[in-house]
Coordinates of C-alpha atoms and ligand atoms in Angstrom, one line a residue:
X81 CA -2.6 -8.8 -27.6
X82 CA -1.2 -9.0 -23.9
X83 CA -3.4 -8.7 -20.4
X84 CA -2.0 -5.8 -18.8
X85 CA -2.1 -4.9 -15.4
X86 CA -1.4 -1.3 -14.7
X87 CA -1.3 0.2 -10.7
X88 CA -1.4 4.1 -10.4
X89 CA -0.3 5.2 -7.2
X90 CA -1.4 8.6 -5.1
X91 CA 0.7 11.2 -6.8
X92 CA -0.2 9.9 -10.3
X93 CA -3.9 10.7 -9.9
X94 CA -3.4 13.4 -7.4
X95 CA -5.8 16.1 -9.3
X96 CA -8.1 16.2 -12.2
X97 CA -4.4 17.0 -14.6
X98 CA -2.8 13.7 -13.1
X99 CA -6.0 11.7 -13.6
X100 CA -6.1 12.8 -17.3
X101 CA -2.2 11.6 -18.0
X102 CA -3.3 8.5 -16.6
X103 CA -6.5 8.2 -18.7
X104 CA -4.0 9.3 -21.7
X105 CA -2.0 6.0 -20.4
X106 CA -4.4 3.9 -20.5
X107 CA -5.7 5.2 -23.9
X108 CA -2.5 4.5 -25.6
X109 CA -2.2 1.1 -24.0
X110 CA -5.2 0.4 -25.6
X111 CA -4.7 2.0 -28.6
X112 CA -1.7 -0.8 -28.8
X113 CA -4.3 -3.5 -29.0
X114 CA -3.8 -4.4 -25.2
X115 CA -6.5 -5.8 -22.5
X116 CA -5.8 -3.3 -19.5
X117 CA -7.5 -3.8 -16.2
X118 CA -6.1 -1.1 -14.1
X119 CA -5.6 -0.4 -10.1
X120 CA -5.9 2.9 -8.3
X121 CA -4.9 4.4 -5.0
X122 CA -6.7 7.5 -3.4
X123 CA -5.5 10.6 -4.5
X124 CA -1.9 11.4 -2.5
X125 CA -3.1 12.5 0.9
X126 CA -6.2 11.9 1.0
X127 CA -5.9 8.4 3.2
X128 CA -3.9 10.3 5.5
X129 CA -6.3 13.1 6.1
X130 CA -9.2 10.8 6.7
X131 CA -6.7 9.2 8.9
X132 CA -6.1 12.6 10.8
X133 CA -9.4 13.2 11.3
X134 CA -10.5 9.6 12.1
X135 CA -7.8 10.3 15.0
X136 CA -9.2 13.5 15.9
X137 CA -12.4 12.2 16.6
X138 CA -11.8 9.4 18.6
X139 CA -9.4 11.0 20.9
X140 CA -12.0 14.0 21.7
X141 CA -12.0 12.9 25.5
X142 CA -8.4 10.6 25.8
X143 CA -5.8 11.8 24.2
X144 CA -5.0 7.7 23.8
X145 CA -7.8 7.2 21.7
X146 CA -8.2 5.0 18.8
X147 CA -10.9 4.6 16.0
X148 CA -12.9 1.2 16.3
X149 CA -11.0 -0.7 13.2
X150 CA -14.1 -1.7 11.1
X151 CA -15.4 2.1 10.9
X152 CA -11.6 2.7 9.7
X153 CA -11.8 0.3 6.9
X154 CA -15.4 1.7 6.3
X155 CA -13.9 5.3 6.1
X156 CA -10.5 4.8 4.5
X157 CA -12.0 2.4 1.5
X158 CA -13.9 5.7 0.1
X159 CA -10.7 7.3 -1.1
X160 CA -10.3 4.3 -3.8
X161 CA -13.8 4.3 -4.5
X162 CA -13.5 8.5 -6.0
X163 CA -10.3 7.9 -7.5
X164 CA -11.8 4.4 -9.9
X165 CA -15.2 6.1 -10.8
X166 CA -12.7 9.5 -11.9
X167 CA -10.5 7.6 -14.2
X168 CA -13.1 5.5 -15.7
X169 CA -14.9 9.2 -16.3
X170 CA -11.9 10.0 -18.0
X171 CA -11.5 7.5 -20.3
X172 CA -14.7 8.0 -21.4
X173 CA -14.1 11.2 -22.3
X174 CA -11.3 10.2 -24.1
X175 CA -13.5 7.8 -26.0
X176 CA -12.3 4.2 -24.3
X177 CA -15.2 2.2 -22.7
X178 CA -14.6 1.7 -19.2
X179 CA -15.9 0.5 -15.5
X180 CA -15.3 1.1 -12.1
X181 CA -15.4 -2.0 -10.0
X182 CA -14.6 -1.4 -5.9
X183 CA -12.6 -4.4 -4.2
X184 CA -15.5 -6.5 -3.1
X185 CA -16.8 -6.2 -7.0
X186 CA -13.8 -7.3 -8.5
X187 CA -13.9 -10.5 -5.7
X188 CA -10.7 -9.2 -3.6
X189 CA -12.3 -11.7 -0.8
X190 CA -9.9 -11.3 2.4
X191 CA -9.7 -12.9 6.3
X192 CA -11.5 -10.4 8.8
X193 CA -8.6 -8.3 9.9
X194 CA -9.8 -4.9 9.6
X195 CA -7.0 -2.4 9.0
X196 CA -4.4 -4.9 7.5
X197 CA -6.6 -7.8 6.4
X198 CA -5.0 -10.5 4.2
X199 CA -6.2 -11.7 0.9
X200 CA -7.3 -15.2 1.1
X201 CA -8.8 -15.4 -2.7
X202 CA -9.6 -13.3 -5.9
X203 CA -12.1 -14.5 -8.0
X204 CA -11.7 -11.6 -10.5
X205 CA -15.9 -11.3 -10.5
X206 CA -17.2 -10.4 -13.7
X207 CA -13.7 -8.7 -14.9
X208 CA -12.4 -11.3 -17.5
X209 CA -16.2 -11.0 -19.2
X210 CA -15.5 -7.2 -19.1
X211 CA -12.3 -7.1 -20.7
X212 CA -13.1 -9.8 -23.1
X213 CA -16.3 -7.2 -24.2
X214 CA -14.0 -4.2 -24.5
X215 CA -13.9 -2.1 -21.5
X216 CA -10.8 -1.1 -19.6
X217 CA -11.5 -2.0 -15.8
X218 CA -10.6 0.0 -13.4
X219 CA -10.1 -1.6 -9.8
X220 CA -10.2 0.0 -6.3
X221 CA -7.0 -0.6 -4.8
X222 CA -6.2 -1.2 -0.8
X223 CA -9.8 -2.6 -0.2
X224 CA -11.6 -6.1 0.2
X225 CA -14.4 -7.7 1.1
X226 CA -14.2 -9.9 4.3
X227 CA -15.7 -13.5 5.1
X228 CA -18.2 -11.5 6.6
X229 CA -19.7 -9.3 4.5
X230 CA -17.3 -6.1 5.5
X231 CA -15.2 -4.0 3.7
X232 CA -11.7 -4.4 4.5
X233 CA -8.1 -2.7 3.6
X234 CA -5.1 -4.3 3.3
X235 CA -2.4 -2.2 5.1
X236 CA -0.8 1.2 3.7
X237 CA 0.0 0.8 0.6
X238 CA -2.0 -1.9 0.0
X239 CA -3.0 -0.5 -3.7
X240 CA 0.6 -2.6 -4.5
X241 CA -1.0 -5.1 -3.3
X242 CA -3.8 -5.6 -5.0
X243 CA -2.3 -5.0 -8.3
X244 CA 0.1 -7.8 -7.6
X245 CA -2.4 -9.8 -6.7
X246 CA -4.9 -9.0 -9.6
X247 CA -2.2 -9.7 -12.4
X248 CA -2.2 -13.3 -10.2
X249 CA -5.3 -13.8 -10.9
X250 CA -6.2 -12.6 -14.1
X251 CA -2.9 -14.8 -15.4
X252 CA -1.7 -11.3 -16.3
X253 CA 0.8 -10.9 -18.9
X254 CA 2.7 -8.2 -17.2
X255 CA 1.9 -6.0 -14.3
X256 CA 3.1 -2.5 -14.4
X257 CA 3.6 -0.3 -11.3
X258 CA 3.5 3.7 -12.0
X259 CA 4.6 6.0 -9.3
X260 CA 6.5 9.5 -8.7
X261 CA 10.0 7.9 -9.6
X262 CA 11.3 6.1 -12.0
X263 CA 12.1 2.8 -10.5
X264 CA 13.4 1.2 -7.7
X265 CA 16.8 3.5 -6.6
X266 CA 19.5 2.1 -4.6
X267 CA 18.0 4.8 -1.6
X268 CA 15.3 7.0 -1.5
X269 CA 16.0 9.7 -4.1
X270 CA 14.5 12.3 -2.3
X271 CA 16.8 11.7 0.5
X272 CA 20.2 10.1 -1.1
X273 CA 20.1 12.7 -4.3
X274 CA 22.6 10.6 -6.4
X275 CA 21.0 7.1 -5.8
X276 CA 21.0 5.6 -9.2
X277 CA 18.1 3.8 -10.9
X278 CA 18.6 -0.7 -10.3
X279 CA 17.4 -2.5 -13.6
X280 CA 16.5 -5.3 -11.7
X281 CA 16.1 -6.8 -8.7
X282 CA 14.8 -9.9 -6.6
X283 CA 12.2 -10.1 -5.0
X284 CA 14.1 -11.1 -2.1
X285 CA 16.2 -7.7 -1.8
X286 CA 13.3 -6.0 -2.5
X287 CA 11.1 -8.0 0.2
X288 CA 14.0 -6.6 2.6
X289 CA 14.2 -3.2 1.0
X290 CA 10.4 -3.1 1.7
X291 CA 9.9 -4.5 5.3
X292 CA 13.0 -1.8 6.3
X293 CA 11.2 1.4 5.1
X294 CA 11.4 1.6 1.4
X295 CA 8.0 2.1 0.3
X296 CA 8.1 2.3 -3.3
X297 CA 6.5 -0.9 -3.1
X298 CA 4.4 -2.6 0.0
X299 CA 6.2 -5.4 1.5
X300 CA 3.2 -7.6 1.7
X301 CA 3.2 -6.8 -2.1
X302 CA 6.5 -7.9 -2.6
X303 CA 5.8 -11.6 -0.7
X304 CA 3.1 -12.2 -2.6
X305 CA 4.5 -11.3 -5.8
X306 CA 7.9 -13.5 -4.5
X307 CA 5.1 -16.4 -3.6
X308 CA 3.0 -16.5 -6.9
X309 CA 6.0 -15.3 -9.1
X310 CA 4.7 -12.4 -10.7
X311 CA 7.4 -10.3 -12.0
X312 CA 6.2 -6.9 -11.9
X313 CA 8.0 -3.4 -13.3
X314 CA 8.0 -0.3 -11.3
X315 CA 8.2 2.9 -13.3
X316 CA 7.6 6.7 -13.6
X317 CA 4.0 7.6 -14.8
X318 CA 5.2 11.0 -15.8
X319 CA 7.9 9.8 -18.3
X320 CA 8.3 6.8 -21.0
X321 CA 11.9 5.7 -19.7
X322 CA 12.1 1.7 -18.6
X323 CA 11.9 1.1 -14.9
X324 CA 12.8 -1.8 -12.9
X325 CA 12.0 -5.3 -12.5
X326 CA 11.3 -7.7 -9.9
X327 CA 12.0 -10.9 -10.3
X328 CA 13.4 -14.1 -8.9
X329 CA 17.3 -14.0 -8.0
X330 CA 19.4 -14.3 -11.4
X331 CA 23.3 -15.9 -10.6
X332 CA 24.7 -12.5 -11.7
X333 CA 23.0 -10.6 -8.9
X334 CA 25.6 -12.4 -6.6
X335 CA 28.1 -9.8 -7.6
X336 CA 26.5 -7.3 -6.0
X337 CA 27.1 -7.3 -2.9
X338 CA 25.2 -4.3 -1.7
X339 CA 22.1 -3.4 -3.9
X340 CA 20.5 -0.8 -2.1
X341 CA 20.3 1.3 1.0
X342 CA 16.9 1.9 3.3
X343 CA 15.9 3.9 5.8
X344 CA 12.6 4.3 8.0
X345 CA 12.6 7.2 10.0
X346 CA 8.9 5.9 11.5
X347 CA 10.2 3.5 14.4
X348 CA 10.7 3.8 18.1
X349 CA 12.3 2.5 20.8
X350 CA 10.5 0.7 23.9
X351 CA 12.1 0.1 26.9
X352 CA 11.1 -2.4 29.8
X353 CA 13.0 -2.4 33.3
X354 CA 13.4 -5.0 36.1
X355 CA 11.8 -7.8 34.4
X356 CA 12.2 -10.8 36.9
X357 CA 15.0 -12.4 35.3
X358 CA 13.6 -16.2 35.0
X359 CA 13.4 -18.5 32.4
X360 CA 10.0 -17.6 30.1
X361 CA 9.9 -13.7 31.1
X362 CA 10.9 -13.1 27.7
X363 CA 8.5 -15.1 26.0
X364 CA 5.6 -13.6 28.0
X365 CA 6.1 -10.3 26.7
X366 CA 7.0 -11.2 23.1
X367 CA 3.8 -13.2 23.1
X368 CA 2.1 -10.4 24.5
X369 CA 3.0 -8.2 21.4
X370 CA 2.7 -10.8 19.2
X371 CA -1.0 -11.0 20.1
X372 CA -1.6 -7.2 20.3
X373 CA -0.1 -7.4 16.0
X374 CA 3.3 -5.9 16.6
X375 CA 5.9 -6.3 15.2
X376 CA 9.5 -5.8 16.7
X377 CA 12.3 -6.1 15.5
X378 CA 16.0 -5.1 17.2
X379 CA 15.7 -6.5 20.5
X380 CA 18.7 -5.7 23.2
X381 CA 18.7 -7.4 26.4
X382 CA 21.0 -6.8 29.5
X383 CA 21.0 -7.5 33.2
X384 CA 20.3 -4.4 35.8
X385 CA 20.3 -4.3 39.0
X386 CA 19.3 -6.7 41.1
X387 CA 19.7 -9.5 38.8
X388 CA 16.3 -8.3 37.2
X389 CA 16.7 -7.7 33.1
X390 CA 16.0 -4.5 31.2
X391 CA 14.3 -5.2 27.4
X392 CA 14.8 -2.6 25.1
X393 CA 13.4 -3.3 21.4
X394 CA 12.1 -1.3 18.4
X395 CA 8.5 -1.1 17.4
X396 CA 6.6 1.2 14.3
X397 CA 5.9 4.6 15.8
X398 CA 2.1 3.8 14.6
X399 CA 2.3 0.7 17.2
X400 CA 4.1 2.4 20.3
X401 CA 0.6 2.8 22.2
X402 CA -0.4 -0.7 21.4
X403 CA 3.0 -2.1 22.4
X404 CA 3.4 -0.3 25.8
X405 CA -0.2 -1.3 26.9
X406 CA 0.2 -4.8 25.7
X407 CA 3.8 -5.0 28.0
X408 CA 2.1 -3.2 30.9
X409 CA -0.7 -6.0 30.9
X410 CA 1.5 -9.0 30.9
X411 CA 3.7 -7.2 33.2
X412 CA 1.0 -6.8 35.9
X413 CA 0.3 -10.4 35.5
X414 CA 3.7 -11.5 36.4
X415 CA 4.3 -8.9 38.8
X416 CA 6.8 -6.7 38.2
X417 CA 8.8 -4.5 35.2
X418 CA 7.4 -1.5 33.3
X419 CA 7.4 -0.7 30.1
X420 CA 8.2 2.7 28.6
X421 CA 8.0 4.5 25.3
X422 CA 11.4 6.2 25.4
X423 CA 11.9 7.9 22.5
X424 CA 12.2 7.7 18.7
X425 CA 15.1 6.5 16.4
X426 CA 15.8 6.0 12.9
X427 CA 16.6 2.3 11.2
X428 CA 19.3 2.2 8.4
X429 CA 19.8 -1.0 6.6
X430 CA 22.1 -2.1 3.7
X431 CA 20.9 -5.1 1.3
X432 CA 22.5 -7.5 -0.7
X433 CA 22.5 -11.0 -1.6
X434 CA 25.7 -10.7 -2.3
X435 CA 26.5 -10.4 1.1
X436 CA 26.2 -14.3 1.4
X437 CA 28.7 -15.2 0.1
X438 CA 31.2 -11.9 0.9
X439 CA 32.8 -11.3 4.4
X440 CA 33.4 -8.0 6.0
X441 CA 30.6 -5.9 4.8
X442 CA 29.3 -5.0 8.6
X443 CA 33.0 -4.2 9.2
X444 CA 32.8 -1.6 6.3
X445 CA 29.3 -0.7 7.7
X446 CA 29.9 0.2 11.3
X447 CA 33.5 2.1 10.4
X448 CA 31.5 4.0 7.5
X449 CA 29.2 5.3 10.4
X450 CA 32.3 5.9 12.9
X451 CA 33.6 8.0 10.5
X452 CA 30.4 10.1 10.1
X453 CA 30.1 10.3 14.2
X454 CA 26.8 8.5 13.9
X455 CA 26.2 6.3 16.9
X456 CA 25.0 2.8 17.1
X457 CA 22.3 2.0 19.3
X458 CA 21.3 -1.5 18.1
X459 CA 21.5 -4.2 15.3
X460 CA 20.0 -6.5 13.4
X461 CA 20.8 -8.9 10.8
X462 CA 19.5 -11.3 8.2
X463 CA 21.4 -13.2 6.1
X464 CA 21.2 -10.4 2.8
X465 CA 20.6 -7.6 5.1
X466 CA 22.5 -5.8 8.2
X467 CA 20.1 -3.1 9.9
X468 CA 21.3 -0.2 12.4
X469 CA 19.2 2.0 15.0
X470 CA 20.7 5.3 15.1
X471 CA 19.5 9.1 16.6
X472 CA 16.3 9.8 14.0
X473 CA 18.9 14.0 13.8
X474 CA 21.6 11.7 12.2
X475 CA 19.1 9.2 9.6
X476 CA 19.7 11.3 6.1
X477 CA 23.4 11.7 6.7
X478 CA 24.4 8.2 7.4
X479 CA 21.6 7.0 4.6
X480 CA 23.6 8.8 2.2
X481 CA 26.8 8.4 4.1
X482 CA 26.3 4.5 3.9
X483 CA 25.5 5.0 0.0
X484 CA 28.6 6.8 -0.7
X485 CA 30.8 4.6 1.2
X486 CA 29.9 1.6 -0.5
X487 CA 30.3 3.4 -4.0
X488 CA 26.3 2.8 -4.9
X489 CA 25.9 5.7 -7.1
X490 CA 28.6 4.2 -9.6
Ligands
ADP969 P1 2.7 5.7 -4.8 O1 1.8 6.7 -4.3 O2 2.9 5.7 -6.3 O3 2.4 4.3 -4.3 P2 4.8 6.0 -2.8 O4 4.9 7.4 -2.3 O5 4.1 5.0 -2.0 O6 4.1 6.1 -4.3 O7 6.2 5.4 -3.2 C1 7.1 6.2 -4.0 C2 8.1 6.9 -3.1 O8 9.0 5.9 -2.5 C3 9.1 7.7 -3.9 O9 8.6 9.0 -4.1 C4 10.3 7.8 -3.0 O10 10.5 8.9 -2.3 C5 10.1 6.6 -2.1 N1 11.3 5.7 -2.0 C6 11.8 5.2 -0.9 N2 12.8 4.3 -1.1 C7 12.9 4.3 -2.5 C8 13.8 3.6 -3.4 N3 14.8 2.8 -2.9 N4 13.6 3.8 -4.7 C9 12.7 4.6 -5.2 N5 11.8 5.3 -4.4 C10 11.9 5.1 -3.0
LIG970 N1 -4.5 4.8 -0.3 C1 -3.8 3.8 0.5 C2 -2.7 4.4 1.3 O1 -2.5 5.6 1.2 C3 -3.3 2.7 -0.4 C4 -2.2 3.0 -1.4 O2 -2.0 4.2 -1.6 O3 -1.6 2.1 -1.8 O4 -2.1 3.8 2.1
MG971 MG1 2.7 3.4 -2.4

């Protein structure tokens, strides 16, 4: 008999049909003489409506707007809390005892950062004497409880997340991750149509994969899983064929030099003239957005005229209001430069860690997206990854155009 951990994302228990497959699932895993405790996301589309109309709401007299963060956890936390009480009403029409626990229940304690809190503990609650008397549990994903007493989320896509971190906790023996495909490709399938399936992967490609738009899995999934070492499988809850797994780096993987392609069509570009070109400018306004919770990352600097510098660097498209008011702020403090939203782009990235120890792979890169016309605007680089900024009209060609020329589909 193994612990199981099993996440369903939003597609798999989209409608009453897809909740029923995964109640079958579960059933079966069961039948197998396995401990399951199980992790759900809202139904697909339901976080982003109450999103929508969160949004709505708060901008019904400036079109700048936001919803106050806690009512946002407050709202978004309820699409979890349908989805466990659904599944556990299946399986108990199917016969298998079962109970709905929502985050703070099953002891998902996390810091007080509403909207993209971070777990700090998981004391399971009362879920180890609940599997040990039978039942299957079935755990709100995305949601916690803070140190003070408030429900929380942990960023989109947290259901990952909390799956990961359950099959920490409960000293899982495996932890399962259903979705809409069947594993981790080597690019999005729905844009790169002959990306192939990757057995397995480390956590460290797939950390990058993650933070540069792949979201198969959550990247804040992936570093916990890379920090606690929980390999984890992610595969196709419509079909019974083997996924892929996460894991630490094997010595083969080397030979790969490219494992996979991503692309996030979700970022924009944020441009700041006439700083006063001193020593500690820079660091004023990084600070700045590093207080306000954003994250940049390609940053271009050059001089303009009058010796003052223009910043231009790329932020989420969810962040651009933040990050311009932040800039503006420390700007008027020092007295001089604005900062301006100037439009969107898309972010292409190739990772490898085989590209540590192989030269020339940004050489292929770069004449692979000469040859396809597609134009530059900035890069960045870690050491098993090389990102470009590009038009957001040219992203699905050069994703796929990058894929092809480095031969990923063989
Ligand atoms: P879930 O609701 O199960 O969490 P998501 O929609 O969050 O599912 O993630 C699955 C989606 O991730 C797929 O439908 C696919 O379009 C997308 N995706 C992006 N990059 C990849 C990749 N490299 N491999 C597989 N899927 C990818
Ligand atoms: N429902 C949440 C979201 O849409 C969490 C998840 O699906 O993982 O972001
Ligand atoms: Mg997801």
């Amino acid at each position: 008999m193994a612990l199981i951990v099993q996440k369903y994302g939003g597609t798999s228990v989209k409608d009453v049909d897809r909740i029923r497959n995964v109640a079958q699932r579960i059933k079966q895993t069961v039948d197998e003489g396995h401990q399951v405790a199980v992790v759900v996301s809202a139904r697909g589309g339901v976080t982003n409506e109450l999103v929508t109309r969160a949004r709505e709401l708060a901008q019904t007299s400036d079109p700048k707007g936001q919803p106050d963060d806690r009512e946002m956890d407050m709202l978004l936390a309820c699409g979890e809390q349908e989805t466990i009480a659904l599944t556990a009403i299946a399986l108990h029409a199917l016969g298998i005892p079962a109970i709905s626990r929502l985050g703070s229940q099953a002891g998902f304690k996390t810091d007080t950062a509403h909207t993209r809190a971070r777990i700090r503990e998981i004391t399971g609650g009362d879920i180890p004497d609940q599997l040990a008397a039978g039942k299957v549990v079935i755990v709100a994903g995305f949601q916690g409880l803070s140190d003070d007493g408030e429900i929380t989320t942990m960023g989109r896509g947290g259901s990952d997340l909390s799956a990961v971190a359950l099959a920490a906790g409960l000293k899982a023996d495996l932890c399962q991750i259903y979705t809409d495909v069947e594993g981790v490709y080597t690019a999005d399938p729905r844009v790169v149509p002959n990306a192939r399936k990757i057995e397995e992967i480390s956590y460290e490609e797939m950390l990058e994969l993650a933070s540069m738009g792949s979201k198969v899995m959550q990247a804040r999934a992936v570093e916990f899983a890379q920090k606690h070492d929980v390999v984890f499988e992610v595969r196709s809850s419509f079909n019974h064929n083997p996924g892929t797994i996460v894991k630490s780096e094997a010595p083969s993987m080397e030979d790969v030099v490219v494992s996979g392609v991503a692309l996030d069509k979700n970022q924009a570009k944020i441009a700041v003239s006439d700083l006063p070109d001193k020593p500690g400018s820079a660091a004023k306004v990084f600070k700045a957005l590093g207080d306000a919770n954003v994250i940049v990352d390609m940053i271009v600097q050059n001089i303009g005229r009058g010796g003052a510098a223009n910043l231009t660097f790329t932020v989420s498209k969810d962040d651009v209001h933040r990050a311009v008011e932040a800039v503006e702020k420390v700007l008027s403090e020092m007295g001089g430069g604005a900062a301006n939203y100037v439009g969107d782009i898309a972010k292409v990235s190739i990772v490898g860690v085989g590209m540590r120890s192989h030269a020339g792979v940004a050489a292929t890169l770069f004449s692979i997206l000469a040859d396809h016309e597609v134009n530059i605007q900035m890069i960045s680089t870690s050491e098993i990854r090389i990102s470009v900024a590009i038009d957001l009209a040219d992203a699905d060609k050069a994703a796929q155009a990058v894929h092809d020329g480095f031969e990923l589909d063989q």
